[in-house]
Amino acid sequence: MKSLLFILLLFNSPRCTTTMVYVCNSPNATRYHYKADCRGLSNCQHRVIAMTLEDAQKSNKTLCKWEQ
Ligand SMILES: [Zn+2]
């Protein structure tokens, strides 16, 4: 858990402005997640894929209700 936090801090560092998020690779998925092990992804029947926050928002995904 500590190492995951460290990776998230690296992604959010000023040198790297691209934030990666995780989405369920399903046509019905409408949420994006900051954590790959989020409980909101645990019932995903498809693959979990990583994309940039920008791409997730462009495809009209909204932040997972567990992480707001
Ligand atoms: Zn989530």
mmCIF file of C-alpha atoms and ligand atoms in Angstrom:
data_model
loop_
_atom_site.group_PDB
_atom_site.id
_atom_site.type_symbol
_atom_site.label_atom_id
_atom_site.label_comp_id
_atom_site.label_asym_id
_atom_site.label_seq_id
_atom_site.Cartn_x
_atom_site.Cartn_y
_atom_site.Cartn_z
ATOM 1 C CA MET A 1 0.000 0.000 0.000
ATOM 2 C CA LYS A 2 2.845 2.386 0.802
ATOM 3 C CA SER A 3 4.545 1.699 -2.532
ATOM 4 C CA LEU A 4 1.281 2.373 -4.387
ATOM 5 C CA LEU A 5 1.037 5.734 -2.642
ATOM 6 C CA PHE A 6 4.605 6.496 -3.676
ATOM 7 C CA ILE A 7 3.781 5.718 -7.329
ATOM 8 C CA LEU A 8 0.727 7.992 -7.157
ATOM 9 C CA LEU A 9 2.901 10.786 -5.765
ATOM 10 C CA LEU A 10 5.310 10.310 -8.664
ATOM 11 C CA PHE A 11 2.466 10.615 -11.178
ATOM 12 C CA ASN A 12 1.292 13.795 -9.489
ATOM 13 C CA SER A 13 4.721 15.404 -9.259
ATOM 14 C CA PRO A 14 5.162 18.793 -10.983
ATOM 15 C CA ARG A 15 7.542 17.290 -13.557
ATOM 16 C CA CYS A 16 4.848 14.930 -14.795
ATOM 17 C CA THR A 17 1.463 16.551 -15.284
ATOM 18 C CA THR A 18 -0.180 13.458 -16.753
ATOM 19 C CA THR A 19 -2.355 11.722 -14.195
ATOM 20 C CA MET A 20 -3.150 8.102 -14.944
ATOM 21 C CA VAL A 21 -6.545 6.711 -14.039
ATOM 22 C CA TYR A 22 -8.095 3.262 -14.337
ATOM 23 C CA VAL A 23 -11.282 2.333 -16.135
ATOM 24 C CA CYS A 24 -13.183 -0.875 -16.703
ATOM 25 C CA ASN A 25 -12.834 -1.778 -20.404
ATOM 26 C CA SER A 26 -16.584 -2.180 -20.826
ATOM 27 C CA PRO A 27 -18.941 -0.255 -23.143
ATOM 28 C CA ASN A 28 -21.150 0.422 -20.125
ATOM 29 C CA ALA A 29 -18.421 1.797 -17.863
ATOM 30 C CA THR A 30 -18.978 5.434 -16.949
ATOM 31 C CA ARG A 31 -16.461 5.898 -14.132
ATOM 32 C CA TYR A 32 -12.751 6.388 -13.819
ATOM 33 C CA HIS A 33 -10.678 5.487 -10.785
ATOM 34 C CA TYR A 34 -7.457 6.793 -9.270
ATOM 35 C CA LYS A 35 -6.793 3.454 -7.615
ATOM 36 C CA ALA A 36 -6.474 0.222 -9.610
ATOM 37 C CA ASP A 37 -7.648 -1.712 -6.572
ATOM 38 C CA CYS A 38 -10.703 0.501 -5.952
ATOM 39 C CA ARG A 39 -13.802 -1.321 -4.745
ATOM 40 C CA GLY A 40 -15.677 0.253 -7.651
ATOM 41 C CA LEU A 41 -13.505 -1.762 -10.062
ATOM 42 C CA SER A 42 -13.833 -5.038 -8.202
ATOM 43 C CA ASN A 43 -17.073 -5.949 -10.011
ATOM 44 C CA CYS A 44 -15.643 -5.157 -13.453
ATOM 45 C CA GLN A 45 -16.353 -8.130 -15.750
ATOM 46 C CA HIS A 46 -13.812 -6.899 -18.316
ATOM 47 C CA ARG A 47 -10.182 -5.910 -18.228
ATOM 48 C CA VAL A 48 -9.117 -2.891 -16.186
ATOM 49 C CA ILE A 49 -7.121 -0.524 -18.368
ATOM 50 C CA ALA A 50 -5.057 2.566 -17.547
ATOM 51 C CA MET A 51 -5.487 5.850 -19.415
ATOM 52 C CA THR A 52 -4.769 9.496 -18.796
ATOM 53 C CA LEU A 53 -7.249 11.534 -16.766
ATOM 54 C CA GLU A 54 -7.698 13.748 -19.827
ATOM 55 C CA ASP A 55 -8.708 10.816 -22.038
ATOM 56 C CA ALA A 56 -11.121 9.533 -19.411
ATOM 57 C CA GLN A 57 -12.834 12.916 -19.166
ATOM 58 C CA LYS A 58 -12.951 13.224 -22.983
ATOM 59 C CA SER A 59 -14.909 9.976 -23.120
ATOM 60 C CA ASN A 60 -17.414 11.459 -20.646
ATOM 61 C CA LYS A 61 -16.345 9.330 -17.699
ATOM 62 C CA THR A 62 -16.815 10.729 -14.219
ATOM 63 C CA LEU A 63 -14.945 10.117 -11.009
ATOM 64 C CA CYS A 64 -15.924 6.970 -9.148
ATOM 65 C CA LYS A 65 -18.400 7.601 -6.316
ATOM 66 C CA TRP A 66 -16.093 5.864 -3.819
ATOM 67 C CA GLU A 67 -13.254 8.318 -4.464
ATOM 68 C CA GLN A 68 -15.105 11.636 -4.392
HETATM 69 ZN ZN ZN B 1 -12.989 4.052 -7.813
#
